Amino acid sequence: YNARVDGTMGAFSYGLSMTGAHTRRDDGDGDGEHPLPVAPQVFGNARAAYDLPGALPTVAIATTFVGSRPADRAFDGGFPTTPYAPAQARVRLTLSDAVPAVPGLSWRLAGEIVTKGESAYVAGPTQSVDPATDNPRAAQLAPVNRAMVLGTLRYDFGGP
């Protein structure tokens, strides 16, 4: 299921999209269906931007939400606890504008925060566990950057 709305009101623009999915896999081993590894069942985006008046930049905020999902080795890794990536939101605040003195040149400054620091991929030396192992290790999920600041310059050459 997918829903989307977006629009513009003067200098303000906005958008929202949500996707809900019911994805399952039957691997034929007799233990029934499982959710697809790494695939979220719920996913969404929201964004809003306001072009400030005069020579002031455009300010924008965007977020992405991904629901909890099984890790890539969730059902074939033999881990004592089935590894799931946590639900996660990314929020990015951006300022951007053209450089008036140089036609075609623009700049962007952005900061991003991520609510959870784990991805849906098993990382490290233990990719699977032998069922006969005493005290098997739990899966370690690959880390993601929790905060980031970036700046960019862009030049459009124009042309036909």
C-alpha atoms as one frame of an Amber mdcrd trajectory, in Angstrom:
protein
   0.000   0.000   0.000   1.317   3.407  -0.894  -0.005   6.909  -0.202   1.451
  10.242  -1.198   0.592  13.901  -0.945   2.614  16.926  -1.971   2.038  20.514
  -2.856   3.084  24.143  -2.829   1.587  27.205  -1.186   3.563  30.265  -2.235
   7.127  29.933  -0.907   6.229  26.808   1.108   6.390  23.311  -0.386   5.695
  19.977   1.288   5.444  16.275   0.662   4.576  13.084   2.511   4.669   9.475
   1.370   3.996   6.272   3.274   4.363   2.679   2.175   3.097  -0.376   3.989
   4.029  -3.804   2.674   3.327  -7.379   3.624   6.247  -9.326   2.196   6.863
 -12.948   3.095   9.131 -15.733   1.937   8.653 -19.459   2.259  12.079 -21.054
   1.911  10.629 -24.567   1.767  12.265 -25.808   4.996   8.897 -26.555   6.581
   8.945 -23.872   9.273   6.532 -21.550   7.442   6.840 -18.091   6.037   9.226
 -15.385   7.211   9.343 -11.647   6.506  11.873 -10.825   3.807  15.243 -10.035
   5.384  16.230  -6.332   5.303  12.839  -5.326   3.799  10.836  -3.002   6.041
   7.092  -3.499   6.341   6.603   0.244   6.918   8.499   3.043   5.198   7.817
   6.764   4.943   9.202  10.131   3.909   8.193  13.658   4.824   9.646  16.942
   3.674   8.928  20.630   3.935  10.767  23.638   2.522  10.348  27.366   2.803
  12.036  29.814   0.461  12.792  32.715   2.798  12.190  36.181   1.337  14.823
  38.375  -0.240  18.428  37.227  -0.268  17.832  34.696   2.524  18.321  30.956
   1.808  15.751  28.213   1.476  15.337  26.203   4.680  14.155  22.601   4.425
  13.566  19.640   6.695  13.229  16.052   5.550  12.768  12.791   7.392  12.742
   9.146   6.455  11.224   6.461   8.662  11.954   2.738   8.308  10.181   0.195
  10.492  11.868  -2.682  12.288  13.036  -5.416   9.923  14.874  -8.740  10.079
  18.629  -8.575   9.457  20.144 -10.183   6.375  21.169 -13.365   8.277  18.052
 -13.477  10.490  16.706 -16.829   9.368  19.780 -18.674   8.075  22.482 -17.572
  10.554  21.519 -19.888  13.435  21.788 -17.081  15.984  20.317 -17.712  19.459
  18.125 -14.600  19.060  16.787 -13.661  15.634  18.543 -10.385  14.730  16.225
  -7.485  13.873  17.234  -3.968  12.944  15.384  -1.396  15.039  12.908   1.090
  13.631  14.874   4.124  12.545  14.251   7.739  11.586  16.621  10.084   9.769
  16.035  13.815  10.095  17.903  16.279   7.884  17.836  20.077   8.116  19.161
  21.955   5.077  19.939  25.537   4.099  20.580  26.286   0.426  20.772  29.211
  -1.962  22.342  30.525  -5.143  25.578  32.512  -5.037  24.445  35.848  -6.559
  27.910  36.898  -7.773  28.435  33.687  -9.798  25.564  32.634 -12.091  25.061
  28.850 -11.960  26.792  28.413  -8.568  24.797  27.356  -5.520  25.595  26.109
  -2.015  23.999  23.767   0.489  24.642  23.169   4.198  22.954  20.199   5.872
  22.921  18.382   9.180  21.466  14.919   9.737  20.601  12.909  12.840  19.725
   9.199  12.864  17.726   7.823  15.808  19.251   4.314  15.927  22.802   3.316
  15.128  22.317  -0.153  13.609  21.629  -1.266  10.057  19.865  -4.431   8.904
  23.132  -6.192   8.021  25.118  -8.601  10.193  28.721  -7.426  10.583  31.889
  -8.760  12.140  33.506 -12.172  12.191  30.376 -14.073  13.309  28.170 -14.321
  10.240  26.484 -17.511  11.387  26.479 -19.869  14.359  26.795 -23.663  14.358
  23.794 -25.048  16.287  26.136 -27.396  18.192  28.161 -24.491  19.630  27.982
 -23.928  23.383  27.161 -20.302  24.278  26.734 -19.070  20.702  27.358 -15.395
  20.018  24.522 -13.043  19.195  24.568 -11.286  15.840  26.227  -7.874  15.674
  24.546  -5.450  13.302  26.609  -3.075  11.183  26.729   0.461  12.605  25.432
   3.557  10.818  26.543   7.155  11.278  24.300   8.782  13.892  25.080  12.399
  13.027  26.525  14.186  10.039  27.123  17.729   8.799  27.921  18.393   5.168
  28.391  21.279   2.817  28.318  21.288  -0.973  28.921  23.649  -3.853  27.199
  23.020  -7.177  27.823  24.620 -10.527  25.375  24.228 -13.405  27.089  24.824
 -16.743  23.793  25.539 -18.490  23.543  24.748 -22.151  20.772  23.462 -24.416
